[in-house]
Amino acid sequence: MCGILCYLGKRPALPILLEGLRKLEYRGYDSSGVAIMEGGEVFCQKAVGKIQALEANLAGVTWQGSGGIAHTRWATHGRPSVENAHPQKDCREKIFIIHNGIIENHQSLKKQLLSLGHRFCSDTDTEVLAHLIEEHYQGDLEEAVKAALRLVEGAYGIGVICVDHPEEIVVARKGSPLILGIGEEEVFAASDVSALVSHTKEVIYLQDNDVAVLHASGYNISNLNYDSILRRTQQVEWDVEAAEKQGFPHFMLKEIYEQPEAVENAMRGRLIEQEGISKLGGLDGVHDEFLGMERLMIVSMGTSYYAALLGRYIIETCTDIPVEVDLASEFRYRKLNIREGTAVLAISQSGETADTLAAVQEAQRKGALVLGMVNVVGSSIARETDAGVYNHAGPEIGVASTKAFLSQLTILYLITLALARHQRMSLSEGQAFIAELKLIPDKIRRILDSASQIEAIARRYHGYKSFLYLGRKFNYPIALEGALKLKEISYIHAEGYAAGEMKHGPIALIDENFPSVCLAPRDSAYEKMVSNIQEVKARNGRVIAVGTEGDTDLQEICDEFIEVPATDEILLPLLMVVPLQLLAYYIARENGCEIDQPRNLAKAVTVE
Ligand code: M6R
């Protein structure tokens, strides 16, 4: 997704901006650009493709200007091209703008601007904003930006510079994240802390309708009506190292290996063993409504949606609370019967997923108690929900979500425990639940220790064109997640199914060229899974089974066997997903895929 970075200070801006763009690469992008203010002019360069392409275009450039803006674009309006890359500019090439988000009324605005004589060079909605600012510019950049924004419908995070104001950058946000970084005689603005954290840890999270005017010596924040606004500065906890690969070839692999800690961090300080309960501080403010909820609706997308599906199984298993799960993008199409006692939980690693945010807003309009579970502190969903729980999984850079998923599952277990102990779970059951949960990180470490076996399987299977993933009960969402991991990073067709559904269609696909990954731990669905495996084998299908350590019976009927340590059936998903992540990773690596930034994908999908 698009990334924004602005710099104003005493140092040459270009290297700082290019370094920052690299930090934003993980978000996914198709083109990039930079504009630097120097000697009464603005120099701009753009390129399609990777940052290296932009750097190549900048070879030999000696711009020393100490203010500028930079952008990585992920196409929404107009194909990826140099013309459509940002910065976009006005007719006179005085005003340059970078923008994340979508100007929804861009077509009608463009019509008006064309009739006023403006000439357009791109297909972007952003260029409309550049001309709109130009139309209102009478020597005061801040005023022109505000006048333009008053006419705009949609979402934006923007950075604007003007040749006439070499000491100033105007930034604004509405519905798209923007963070100020405050340094010594320098100031930054970025869509993501990772772009500025190597320079300063002092940040301000701008909020919707904030407009900030940046100078090297400081900043002023106000709204569109010039009411001045005070925003708290905060210290970023992430360090640069946390966002680097630490010796792993890919962020995804590093993050898979960080999962034992991700699970520990999600539990840290949240379990009271003696009482057999969990305590989620972020829900303190809504304690009674949370524990007294009569119905729960969970909304999320992608991997977070699969976490939600597991949430439904485990909460309904341990409590009397009915749980509904929706893809956030479909939530608005339902006739929602939200009554008193209904809680809505939004799950999102990034906290910026547009569909999930829209579902949060819809649930709020309907009067539900709206809770969030997010990883990125200060993100839009974190701010817009009534209360919530942070994952504390640390930055997840790989586009394919791994450690955030394990962390989401862990917190869903903690939520389940809190609700269940308030209802029918006994003290001793609660204590046993906690004891078993605490063993999970070490069991994940044991699975990671056997990664080379999974690597060998990947070498044997990376050439297949399609895979079927089958699971039942608690491991049905894990089958869906395993298939998603494979398809998003290796581009191999993979389908996840509830194993019981296999005979209702997918079985027609099974032959020697269509392997099945079957999740068959020794749980209450084991016998039925074994039957499914035999059905696959009877049709010459190859089976990669993930089962319980030492299950030689299963091993005998499968082509490949990956074992996971035993645990309570309800906690098995925390273990079962790990081999599937590794399998997807090694298959993608064998096939030479770009693992951390798969094609067409973005880390945070901030458009609906
Ligand atoms: O940030 P979120 O958890 O809201 O993101 C939701 C999905 O976009 C995300 O899980 C996506 O499916 C990942 N690429 C999965 O690996």
Coordinates of C-alpha atoms and ligand atoms in Angstrom, one line a residue:
M1 CA 0.0 0.0 0.0
C2 CA 1.2 3.6 -0.6
G3 CA 3.8 5.0 1.7
I4 CA 4.5 8.7 2.6
L5 CA 7.6 10.3 3.9
C6 CA 8.4 14.0 4.3
Y7 CA 11.6 15.6 5.7
L8 CA 12.5 19.2 6.6
G9 CA 15.6 20.0 8.5
K10 CA 19.3 20.9 8.1
R11 CA 20.5 17.8 6.4
P12 CA 20.3 16.9 2.7
A13 CA 16.8 15.4 2.3
L14 CA 17.4 13.1 -0.6
P15 CA 19.4 10.3 1.2
I16 CA 17.1 10.4 4.2
L17 CA 14.0 10.1 2.0
L18 CA 15.4 7.2 -0.1
E19 CA 16.4 5.4 3.1
G20 CA 12.9 5.9 4.4
L21 CA 11.3 4.7 1.2
R22 CA 13.2 1.4 1.6
K23 CA 11.7 1.0 5.1
L24 CA 8.3 1.4 3.6
E25 CA 8.9 -1.2 0.9
Y26 CA 7.3 -4.0 2.9
R27 CA 3.9 -2.3 2.5
G28 CA 4.0 -3.3 -1.2
Y29 CA 4.2 -0.8 -4.0
D30 CA 4.5 -0.5 -7.8
S31 CA 6.3 2.8 -8.3
S32 CA 8.0 5.5 -6.3
G33 CA 9.0 9.1 -6.5
V34 CA 10.7 12.0 -4.7
A35 CA 10.7 15.8 -4.8
I36 CA 13.3 18.0 -3.3
M37 CA 13.2 21.8 -2.7
E38 CA 16.4 23.5 -3.5
G39 CA 17.4 27.1 -4.5
G40 CA 13.9 28.3 -5.3
E41 CA 13.1 25.2 -7.4
V42 CA 11.6 21.8 -6.9
F43 CA 13.3 18.8 -8.5
C44 CA 11.2 15.7 -8.9
Q45 CA 12.1 12.2 -10.0
K46 CA 9.9 9.1 -10.3
A47 CA 10.2 5.5 -11.5
V48 CA 8.1 2.4 -12.0
G49 CA 9.1 -0.7 -10.1
K50 CA 11.5 -1.0 -7.2
I51 CA 13.3 1.8 -5.3
Q52 CA 16.5 0.7 -7.2
A53 CA 14.8 2.0 -10.3
L54 CA 14.3 5.4 -8.7
E55 CA 17.9 5.4 -7.4
A56 CA 19.1 4.5 -10.9
N57 CA 17.2 7.5 -12.3
L58 CA 18.8 9.6 -9.6
A59 CA 22.4 8.5 -10.4
G60 CA 24.6 11.6 -10.6
V61 CA 22.1 13.9 -9.1
T62 CA 23.6 16.3 -6.5
W63 CA 20.5 17.9 -5.0
Q64 CA 21.4 19.2 -1.6
G65 CA 18.1 20.7 -0.6
S66 CA 17.1 20.0 3.0
G67 CA 13.4 19.6 2.5
G68 CA 11.4 17.2 0.4
I69 CA 8.7 14.6 0.0
A70 CA 8.8 11.0 -1.1
H71 CA 6.2 8.3 -1.9
T72 CA 5.7 4.6 -2.7
R73 CA 2.6 4.0 -4.8
W74 CA 0.3 1.0 -5.0
A75 CA -2.0 1.7 -7.9
T76 CA -5.7 2.4 -7.3
H77 CA -6.6 5.0 -9.9
G78 CA -4.6 4.6 -13.1
R79 CA -2.1 1.8 -13.9
P80 CA 1.5 1.8 -12.5
S81 CA 3.4 4.4 -14.6
V82 CA 5.8 7.3 -14.2
E83 CA 2.9 9.7 -14.9
N84 CA 0.8 8.2 -12.2
A85 CA 3.5 7.9 -9.6
H86 CA 3.7 10.5 -6.9
P87 CA 4.6 13.3 -6.4
Q88 CA 1.8 14.8 -8.5
K89 CA 2.0 18.4 -9.5
D90 CA -0.1 21.4 -10.6
C91 CA -0.1 23.1 -14.0
R92 CA 2.6 25.5 -13.2
E93 CA 4.8 22.9 -11.5
K94 CA 4.9 24.9 -8.3
I95 CA 2.9 22.6 -6.1
F96 CA 3.9 19.0 -5.5
I97 CA 1.8 16.5 -3.5
I98 CA 2.1 12.9 -2.2
H99 CA -1.1 11.2 -1.2
N100 CA -2.3 8.0 0.4
G101 CA -6.0 7.2 0.2
I102 CA -8.8 7.9 -2.3
I103 CA -10.4 11.1 -3.3
E104 CA -13.9 9.8 -3.9
N105 CA -15.3 12.9 -5.7
H106 CA -12.3 13.3 -7.9
Q107 CA -14.3 12.9 -11.1
S108 CA -16.6 15.8 -10.4
L109 CA -13.7 18.0 -9.1
K110 CA -11.7 17.2 -12.2
K111 CA -14.6 18.2 -14.5
Q112 CA -14.7 21.6 -12.8
L113 CA -11.0 22.1 -12.9
L114 CA -10.9 21.2 -16.6
S115 CA -13.5 23.8 -17.3
L116 CA -11.3 26.3 -15.4
G117 CA -8.5 25.5 -17.8
H118 CA -6.3 23.1 -15.7
R119 CA -4.3 20.5 -17.7
F120 CA -3.9 17.0 -16.4
C121 CA -1.0 14.6 -17.0
S122 CA -2.1 11.5 -15.1
D123 CA -5.1 9.3 -14.4
T124 CA -4.8 9.8 -10.6
D125 CA -7.2 11.2 -8.1
T126 CA -4.2 12.7 -6.4
E127 CA -3.5 15.1 -9.3
V128 CA -6.9 16.5 -8.9
L129 CA -5.9 17.6 -5.4
A130 CA -2.7 19.2 -6.7
H131 CA -4.8 21.3 -9.1
L132 CA -7.4 22.1 -6.5
I133 CA -4.7 23.5 -4.2
E134 CA -3.3 25.5 -7.2
E135 CA -6.8 26.9 -7.8
H136 CA -7.0 28.2 -4.2
Y137 CA -3.4 29.3 -3.9
Q138 CA -2.9 33.0 -3.4
G139 CA 0.5 33.0 -1.7
D140 CA -0.5 31.0 1.5
L141 CA 0.1 27.3 1.1
E142 CA -1.6 26.2 4.3
E143 CA -4.7 28.2 3.4
A144 CA -4.8 26.7 -0.2
V145 CA -4.4 23.2 1.2
K146 CA -7.2 23.7 3.7
A147 CA -9.5 25.3 1.1
A148 CA -9.0 22.3 -1.2
L149 CA -9.5 19.8 1.5
R150 CA -12.8 21.4 2.4
L151 CA -14.0 20.3 -1.0
V152 CA -12.7 16.8 -0.9
E153 CA -14.7 13.7 -0.1
G154 CA -12.7 10.5 0.7
A155 CA -9.6 9.6 2.6
Y156 CA -6.2 11.2 2.5
G157 CA -2.8 11.3 4.1
I158 CA -0.9 14.0 2.2
G159 CA 2.3 15.9 2.1
V160 CA 2.5 19.2 0.1
I161 CA 5.4 21.4 -0.9
C162 CA 5.5 24.6 -3.0
V163 CA 8.4 26.3 -4.7
D164 CA 7.4 29.6 -3.0
H165 CA 7.7 28.1 0.5
P166 CA 11.1 26.2 0.7
E167 CA 10.9 26.3 4.5
E168 CA 7.5 24.6 4.8
I169 CA 5.7 21.3 4.2
V170 CA 2.0 21.0 4.8
V171 CA 0.7 17.6 5.8
A172 CA -2.9 16.5 6.6
R173 CA -4.8 13.3 7.4
K174 CA -8.3 12.0 7.2
G175 CA -8.7 8.2 7.2
S176 CA -5.2 7.4 6.3
P177 CA -2.4 7.2 8.9
L178 CA 0.2 10.0 9.2
I179 CA 2.7 10.4 12.0
L180 CA 5.0 13.3 12.8
G181 CA 8.6 12.5 13.9
I182 CA 10.2 15.3 15.9
G183 CA 14.0 15.5 15.8
E184 CA 16.7 18.1 16.7
E185 CA 16.0 21.0 14.3
E186 CA 14.3 18.6 11.9
V187 CA 10.9 17.2 11.5
F188 CA 9.5 14.2 9.6
A189 CA 6.1 13.0 8.6
A190 CA 5.4 9.4 7.5
S191 CA 2.6 7.0 7.0
D192 CA 4.4 4.5 9.1
V193 CA 6.8 4.8 12.1
S194 CA 9.3 2.4 10.5
A195 CA 10.2 5.1 8.0
L196 CA 11.4 7.6 10.6
V197 CA 12.3 5.5 13.7
S198 CA 16.0 5.4 12.8
H199 CA 16.1 9.3 13.1
T200 CA 13.8 9.9 16.1
K201 CA 11.6 8.1 18.5
E202 CA 9.5 11.1 19.5
V203 CA 6.3 10.9 17.4
I204 CA 2.9 12.5 17.2
Y205 CA 0.0 10.4 15.7
L206 CA -2.0 12.9 13.7
Q207 CA -5.8 12.4 13.8
D208 CA -8.5 12.8 11.3
N209 CA -8.9 16.4 10.0
D210 CA -5.6 17.4 11.4
V211 CA -3.4 19.7 9.2
A212 CA 0.2 20.3 10.3
V213 CA 2.5 22.9 9.0
L214 CA 6.1 21.7 9.3
H215 CA 9.2 23.9 9.7
A216 CA 12.7 22.7 10.5
S217 CA 12.2 24.3 13.9
G218 CA 8.9 22.8 14.7
Y219 CA 5.3 22.4 13.7
N220 CA 1.7 23.7 14.2
I221 CA -1.3 21.5 14.1
S222 CA -4.8 22.9 13.4
N223 CA -8.0 21.7 11.8
L224 CA -9.6 22.9 8.6
N225 CA -11.2 25.9 10.5
Y226 CA -7.8 27.0 12.0
D227 CA -8.6 25.9 15.5
S228 CA -5.3 25.1 16.9
I229 CA -4.8 21.5 18.2
L230 CA -2.5 20.1 20.8
R231 CA -1.4 16.5 20.3
R232 CA 0.6 14.5 22.7
T233 CA 4.1 13.4 21.7
Q234 CA 4.8 9.7 22.3
Q235 CA 7.9 7.6 22.4
V236 CA 8.1 4.8 19.9
E237 CA 9.1 1.5 21.5
W238 CA 10.2 -0.2 18.4
D239 CA 13.9 0.1 17.6
V240 CA 15.5 -0.1 14.2
E241 CA 16.9 -3.6 14.9
A242 CA 13.4 -4.9 15.6
A243 CA 12.5 -4.1 12.1
E244 CA 15.5 -5.7 10.5
K245 CA 16.0 -9.3 9.4
Q246 CA 18.5 -10.3 12.1
G247 CA 20.3 -12.8 9.9
F248 CA 17.3 -14.5 8.4
P249 CA 17.1 -14.5 4.6
H250 CA 13.5 -13.2 4.7
F251 CA 11.4 -11.3 7.2
M252 CA 8.8 -14.0 6.9
L253 CA 11.1 -16.7 8.1
K254 CA 12.4 -14.5 10.9
E255 CA 8.8 -13.8 11.9
I256 CA 7.9 -17.6 11.9
Y257 CA 10.8 -18.1 14.3
E258 CA 9.7 -15.3 16.5
Q259 CA 6.4 -17.1 17.1
P260 CA 7.3 -18.6 20.5
E261 CA 8.0 -15.1 21.8
A262 CA 4.9 -13.7 20.0
V263 CA 2.8 -16.2 22.0
E264 CA 4.6 -15.4 25.2
N265 CA 4.3 -11.6 24.7
A266 CA 0.6 -12.0 24.0
M267 CA 0.2 -13.8 27.4
R268 CA 2.6 -11.7 29.4
G269 CA 1.0 -10.2 32.4
R270 CA -2.4 -11.3 31.4
L271 CA -2.7 -14.7 33.2
I272 CA -3.5 -15.1 36.9
E273 CA -2.7 -18.7 37.4
Q274 CA -4.0 -19.0 41.0
E275 CA -7.4 -17.9 40.0
G276 CA -7.3 -19.7 36.6
I277 CA -8.3 -16.5 34.8
S278 CA -7.0 -14.1 32.2
K279 CA -7.0 -10.3 32.7
L280 CA -6.9 -8.1 29.7
G281 CA -6.1 -4.5 30.9
G282 CA -7.3 -2.9 27.7
L283 CA -10.8 -4.1 28.4
D284 CA -10.9 -2.8 32.0
G285 CA -12.9 0.2 31.0
V286 CA -15.7 -2.0 29.6
H287 CA -15.3 -4.8 32.1
D288 CA -19.0 -5.4 32.9
E289 CA -20.2 -5.1 29.3
F290 CA -17.4 -7.4 28.1
L291 CA -18.1 -10.2 30.6
G292 CA -21.8 -9.7 30.3
M293 CA -22.1 -9.8 26.5
E294 CA -24.9 -12.0 25.2
R295 CA -23.6 -12.3 21.6
L296 CA -20.3 -11.7 19.9
M297 CA -19.7 -10.7 16.3
I298 CA -16.2 -10.9 14.9
V299 CA -15.1 -8.9 11.8
S300 CA -11.8 -9.1 10.0
M301 CA -10.1 -10.0 6.7
G302 CA -7.6 -12.5 5.3
T303 CA -5.5 -14.2 7.9
S304 CA -7.2 -12.3 10.7
Y305 CA -10.5 -13.7 9.4
Y306 CA -9.2 -17.2 9.9
A307 CA -8.2 -16.3 13.4
A308 CA -11.8 -15.1 13.9
L309 CA -13.2 -18.4 12.6
L310 CA -11.2 -20.2 15.2
G311 CA -12.4 -17.7 17.8
R312 CA -16.0 -18.8 17.1
Y313 CA -15.2 -22.5 17.7
I314 CA -13.3 -21.9 20.9
I315 CA -15.6 -19.3 22.5
E316 CA -18.7 -21.4 21.6
T317 CA -17.0 -24.5 23.0
C318 CA -16.2 -22.9 26.4
T319 CA -19.1 -20.5 26.9
D320 CA -22.8 -20.0 26.1
I321 CA -22.2 -17.0 24.0
P322 CA -23.2 -17.4 20.3
V323 CA -20.5 -16.1 18.0
E324 CA -20.9 -14.9 14.4
V325 CA -17.9 -14.3 12.2
D326 CA -18.0 -12.0 9.1
L327 CA -15.6 -10.9 6.5
A328 CA -15.5 -7.2 7.4
S329 CA -16.1 -6.4 3.7
E330 CA -19.5 -8.2 3.8
F331 CA -20.6 -6.9 7.2
R332 CA -22.3 -3.9 5.7
Y333 CA -24.4 -6.0 3.4
R334 CA -26.1 -7.8 6.2
K335 CA -29.2 -6.7 8.0
L336 CA -27.5 -6.3 11.3
N337 CA -29.6 -7.0 14.3
I338 CA -27.4 -5.4 16.9
R339 CA -29.2 -5.2 20.2
E340 CA -28.1 -4.5 23.7
G341 CA -25.6 -7.1 24.8
T342 CA -24.0 -7.4 21.4
A343 CA -20.3 -6.9 21.2
V344 CA -18.3 -6.6 18.0
L345 CA -14.7 -7.5 17.9
A346 CA -12.5 -6.3 15.1
I347 CA -9.3 -8.2 14.5
S348 CA -6.6 -6.6 12.4
Q349 CA -2.8 -6.9 12.6
S350 CA -2.2 -3.5 10.9
G351 CA -5.2 -1.8 12.4
E352 CA -5.6 0.0 9.1
T353 CA -7.5 -2.4 7.0
A354 CA -10.2 -0.3 5.3
D355 CA -12.9 -2.9 5.3
T356 CA -12.4 -3.7 9.0
L357 CA -12.3 -0.1 9.9
A358 CA -15.6 0.5 8.0
A359 CA -17.2 -2.5 9.8
V360 CA -16.0 -0.9 13.1
Q361 CA -17.7 2.4 12.2
E362 CA -20.9 0.6 11.1
A363 CA -21.1 -1.4 14.3
Q364 CA -20.6 1.9 16.3
R365 CA -23.4 3.5 14.4
K366 CA -25.6 0.6 15.4
G367 CA -24.7 1.1 19.0
A368 CA -22.7 -2.1 19.7
L369 CA -19.9 -2.3 22.1
V370 CA -16.9 -2.3 19.7
L371 CA -13.7 -4.0 20.7
G372 CA -10.4 -4.2 18.8
M373 CA -7.5 -6.6 18.6
V374 CA -4.7 -4.9 16.8
N375 CA -0.9 -5.2 16.6
V376 CA 0.0 -1.7 15.5
V377 CA -0.2 0.7 18.4
G378 CA -2.0 3.9 17.7
S379 CA -3.5 2.6 14.4
S380 CA -6.9 3.7 13.2
I381 CA -8.8 0.7 14.5
A382 CA -7.0 0.9 17.9
R383 CA -8.2 4.5 18.2
E384 CA -11.7 4.1 16.9
T385 CA -12.8 1.1 19.0
D386 CA -14.3 1.5 22.5
A387 CA -11.7 -0.7 24.0
G388 CA -9.2 -3.3 22.9
V389 CA -6.3 -5.6 23.3
Y390 CA -2.9 -5.1 21.7
N391 CA -1.0 -8.1 20.3
H392 CA 2.4 -6.9 21.3
A393 CA 3.8 -9.1 18.5
G394 CA 6.3 -6.5 17.4
P395 CA 6.5 -5.2 13.8
E396 CA 5.4 -7.7 11.2
I397 CA 7.2 -6.8 8.0
G398 CA 6.6 -9.9 5.8
V399 CA 3.4 -9.3 3.8
A400 CA 2.3 -12.9 4.7
S401 CA 1.1 -12.7 8.2
T402 CA 2.6 -15.3 10.5
K403 CA 3.5 -14.2 14.1
A404 CA 0.5 -11.8 14.2
F405 CA -1.8 -14.8 13.5
L406 CA -0.3 -16.9 16.4
S407 CA -0.6 -13.8 18.6
Q408 CA -4.2 -13.3 17.5
L409 CA -5.1 -16.9 18.3
T410 CA -3.4 -16.6 21.7
I411 CA -5.4 -13.5 22.6
L412 CA -8.6 -15.3 21.5
Y413 CA -7.7 -18.1 23.9
L414 CA -7.3 -15.4 26.6
I415 CA -10.7 -13.8 25.7
T416 CA -12.3 -17.3 25.8
L417 CA -10.8 -18.0 29.2
A418 CA -12.0 -14.7 30.6
L419 CA -15.5 -15.3 29.3
A420 CA -15.6 -19.0 30.2
R421 CA -14.4 -18.5 33.8
H422 CA -17.2 -15.9 34.2
Q423 CA -19.6 -18.6 33.0
R424 CA -19.3 -22.3 33.4
M425 CA -15.5 -23.1 33.4
S426 CA -14.4 -24.2 36.9
L427 CA -11.3 -23.0 38.7
S428 CA -9.4 -26.2 38.1
E429 CA -10.3 -26.2 34.4
G430 CA -9.1 -22.6 34.2
Q431 CA -5.8 -23.5 35.9
A432 CA -5.3 -26.5 33.6
F433 CA -6.1 -24.4 30.5
I434 CA -3.4 -21.9 31.6
A435 CA -0.9 -24.6 32.4
E436 CA -1.3 -26.1 28.9
L437 CA -1.2 -22.7 27.2
K438 CA 2.1 -21.9 28.9
L439 CA 3.7 -25.0 27.4
I440 CA 2.8 -23.9 23.8
P441 CA 5.9 -21.7 23.1
D442 CA 8.3 -24.5 23.8
K443 CA 6.3 -26.9 21.7
I444 CA 6.4 -24.4 18.8
R445 CA 10.2 -24.3 19.3
R446 CA 10.3 -28.1 18.9
I447 CA 8.4 -27.8 15.6
L448 CA 10.8 -25.1 14.4
D449 CA 13.7 -27.4 15.3
S450 CA 12.4 -29.9 12.7
A451 CA 12.2 -27.3 9.9
S452 CA 14.8 -29.1 7.8
Q453 CA 12.3 -32.0 7.4
I454 CA 9.7 -29.7 6.1
E455 CA 12.3 -28.1 3.9
A456 CA 13.0 -31.5 2.4
I457 CA 9.3 -32.1 1.7
A458 CA 9.1 -28.7 0.0
R459 CA 11.9 -29.8 -2.3
R460 CA 9.9 -32.8 -3.3
Y461 CA 6.6 -30.9 -3.8
H462 CA 7.4 -27.4 -5.1
G463 CA 6.7 -28.4 -8.7
Y464 CA 3.0 -29.3 -8.1
K465 CA 0.5 -26.8 -9.5
S466 CA -2.3 -27.3 -7.0
F467 CA -2.8 -28.3 -3.4
L468 CA -5.8 -29.2 -1.3
Y469 CA -5.7 -28.4 2.5
L470 CA -8.1 -30.3 4.7
G471 CA -9.0 -30.0 8.3
R472 CA -11.9 -30.4 10.7
K473 CA -13.2 -28.6 13.8
F474 CA -10.5 -26.4 15.4
N475 CA -8.2 -27.2 12.5
Y476 CA -10.6 -26.3 9.7
P477 CA -9.6 -22.5 10.0
I478 CA -6.0 -23.7 10.0
A479 CA -6.5 -25.5 6.7
L480 CA -7.8 -22.3 5.2
E481 CA -4.8 -20.3 6.6
G482 CA -2.3 -23.0 5.3
A483 CA -3.8 -22.7 1.8
L484 CA -3.7 -18.9 1.9
K485 CA -0.1 -18.9 3.0
L486 CA 0.9 -21.1 0.1
K487 CA -1.0 -19.2 -2.6
E488 CA 0.0 -15.7 -1.5
I489 CA 3.7 -16.3 -1.4
S490 CA 4.3 -19.1 -4.0
Y491 CA 1.4 -18.3 -6.4
I492 CA 0.5 -21.9 -6.4
H493 CA -3.2 -22.7 -6.5
A494 CA -4.3 -24.0 -3.1
E495 CA -7.7 -24.5 -1.6
G496 CA -8.6 -24.9 2.0
Y497 CA -11.7 -27.0 2.8
A498 CA -13.5 -28.5 5.8
A499 CA -12.6 -32.1 5.3
G500 CA -16.2 -33.2 5.5
E501 CA -16.9 -31.0 2.4
M502 CA -14.4 -32.9 0.3
K503 CA -16.8 -35.5 -1.0
H504 CA -19.2 -32.7 -2.0
G505 CA -17.1 -31.5 -4.9
P506 CA -13.3 -31.1 -4.4
I507 CA -12.7 -34.8 -4.5
A508 CA -13.3 -34.6 -8.3
L509 CA -9.9 -32.9 -8.5
I510 CA -7.9 -35.5 -6.7
D511 CA -5.3 -37.4 -8.8
E512 CA -1.6 -38.0 -8.6
N513 CA -0.9 -34.4 -9.5
F514 CA -3.0 -32.8 -6.8
P515 CA -1.5 -33.4 -3.4
S516 CA -3.5 -32.9 -0.2
V517 CA -2.2 -31.5 3.1
C518 CA -4.3 -33.2 5.7
L519 CA -4.5 -32.0 9.3
A520 CA -5.0 -35.1 11.4
P521 CA -3.8 -34.7 15.0
R522 CA -5.1 -37.2 17.6
D523 CA -8.2 -35.2 18.5
S524 CA -11.9 -35.9 18.4
A525 CA -12.0 -35.6 14.6
Y526 CA -9.1 -38.0 14.1
E527 CA -11.0 -41.0 12.8
K528 CA -13.0 -39.0 10.3
M529 CA -9.7 -37.3 9.1
V530 CA -8.2 -40.7 8.6
S531 CA -11.2 -41.7 6.5
N532 CA -10.7 -38.6 4.4
I533 CA -7.0 -39.4 3.9
Q534 CA -7.9 -42.9 2.8
E535 CA -10.4 -41.4 0.3
V536 CA -7.6 -39.3 -1.2
K537 CA -5.2 -42.2 -1.3
A538 CA -7.8 -44.4 -3.1
R539 CA -7.7 -41.8 -5.9
N540 CA -3.9 -41.9 -6.2
G541 CA -3.7 -38.5 -4.4
R542 CA -0.5 -37.8 -2.5
V543 CA -0.9 -36.9 1.2
I544 CA 1.2 -34.7 3.4
A545 CA -0.2 -35.3 6.8
V546 CA 0.4 -33.1 9.9
G547 CA -0.3 -35.3 13.0
T548 CA 0.6 -36.0 16.6
E549 CA 4.2 -36.9 17.5
G550 CA 4.7 -40.7 17.4
D551 CA 1.5 -41.5 15.4
T552 CA 2.9 -44.4 13.4
D553 CA -0.5 -45.5 12.2
L554 CA -1.0 -42.2 10.4
Q555 CA 2.6 -42.2 9.2
E556 CA 2.0 -45.5 7.4
I557 CA -1.0 -44.4 5.3
C558 CA 0.5 -41.1 4.2
D559 CA 3.3 -40.1 1.8
E560 CA 4.8 -37.5 4.1
F561 CA 4.3 -37.1 7.8
I562 CA 5.0 -34.0 9.8
E563 CA 4.6 -34.3 13.6
V564 CA 3.6 -31.8 16.2
P565 CA 3.7 -32.3 19.9
A566 CA 0.5 -33.3 21.7
T567 CA -1.5 -30.7 23.5
D568 CA -5.2 -30.2 24.5
E569 CA -7.3 -30.5 21.4
I570 CA -8.6 -26.9 21.7
L571 CA -5.0 -25.5 21.7
L572 CA -3.8 -27.6 18.7
P573 CA -4.2 -24.8 16.1
L574 CA -1.3 -22.9 17.7
L575 CA 0.9 -25.8 16.8
M576 CA -0.7 -27.1 13.6
V577 CA -0.3 -23.9 11.7
V578 CA 3.5 -23.7 12.1
P579 CA 4.5 -26.5 9.8
L580 CA 2.1 -25.1 7.2
Q581 CA 3.8 -21.7 7.3
L582 CA 7.2 -23.4 6.9
L583 CA 5.9 -25.5 4.1
A584 CA 4.6 -22.5 2.2
Y585 CA 7.8 -20.6 2.9
Y586 CA 10.2 -23.4 1.6
I587 CA 8.0 -24.1 -1.4
A588 CA 8.0 -20.4 -2.4
R589 CA 11.8 -20.2 -1.8
E590 CA 12.4 -23.3 -4.0
N591 CA 10.4 -21.6 -6.7
G592 CA 12.4 -18.4 -6.4
C593 CA 9.4 -16.3 -5.4
E594 CA 9.8 -12.8 -3.8
I595 CA 8.6 -14.0 -0.4
D596 CA 8.4 -10.8 1.7
Q597 CA 6.7 -8.8 -1.0
P598 CA 4.5 -11.1 -3.1
R599 CA 3.2 -9.6 -6.3
N600 CA -0.1 -7.7 -6.1
L601 CA -0.2 -7.8 -2.3
A602 CA 0.2 -5.1 0.3
K603 CA 0.9 -5.3 4.0
A604 CA -2.0 -3.1 4.9
V605 CA -5.0 -2.9 2.6
T606 CA -6.1 0.6 3.2
V607 CA -8.7 0.8 0.4
E608 CA -12.0 -1.1 0.3
Ligands
M6R1 O1 -3.9 -6.0 9.0 P1 -5.0 -7.0 8.9 O2 -4.9 -8.1 9.8 O3 -6.3 -6.3 9.0 O4 -4.9 -7.6 7.4 C1 -5.9 -8.4 6.9 C2 -5.4 -9.1 5.7 O5 -5.2 -8.2 4.7 C3 -4.1 -9.9 5.9 O6 -4.3 -10.9 6.9 C4 -3.7 -10.6 4.6 O7 -4.6 -11.6 4.2 C5 -2.3 -11.2 4.7 N1 -1.6 -11.0 3.5 C6 -2.3 -12.6 5.1 O8 -1.0 -13.2 5.1

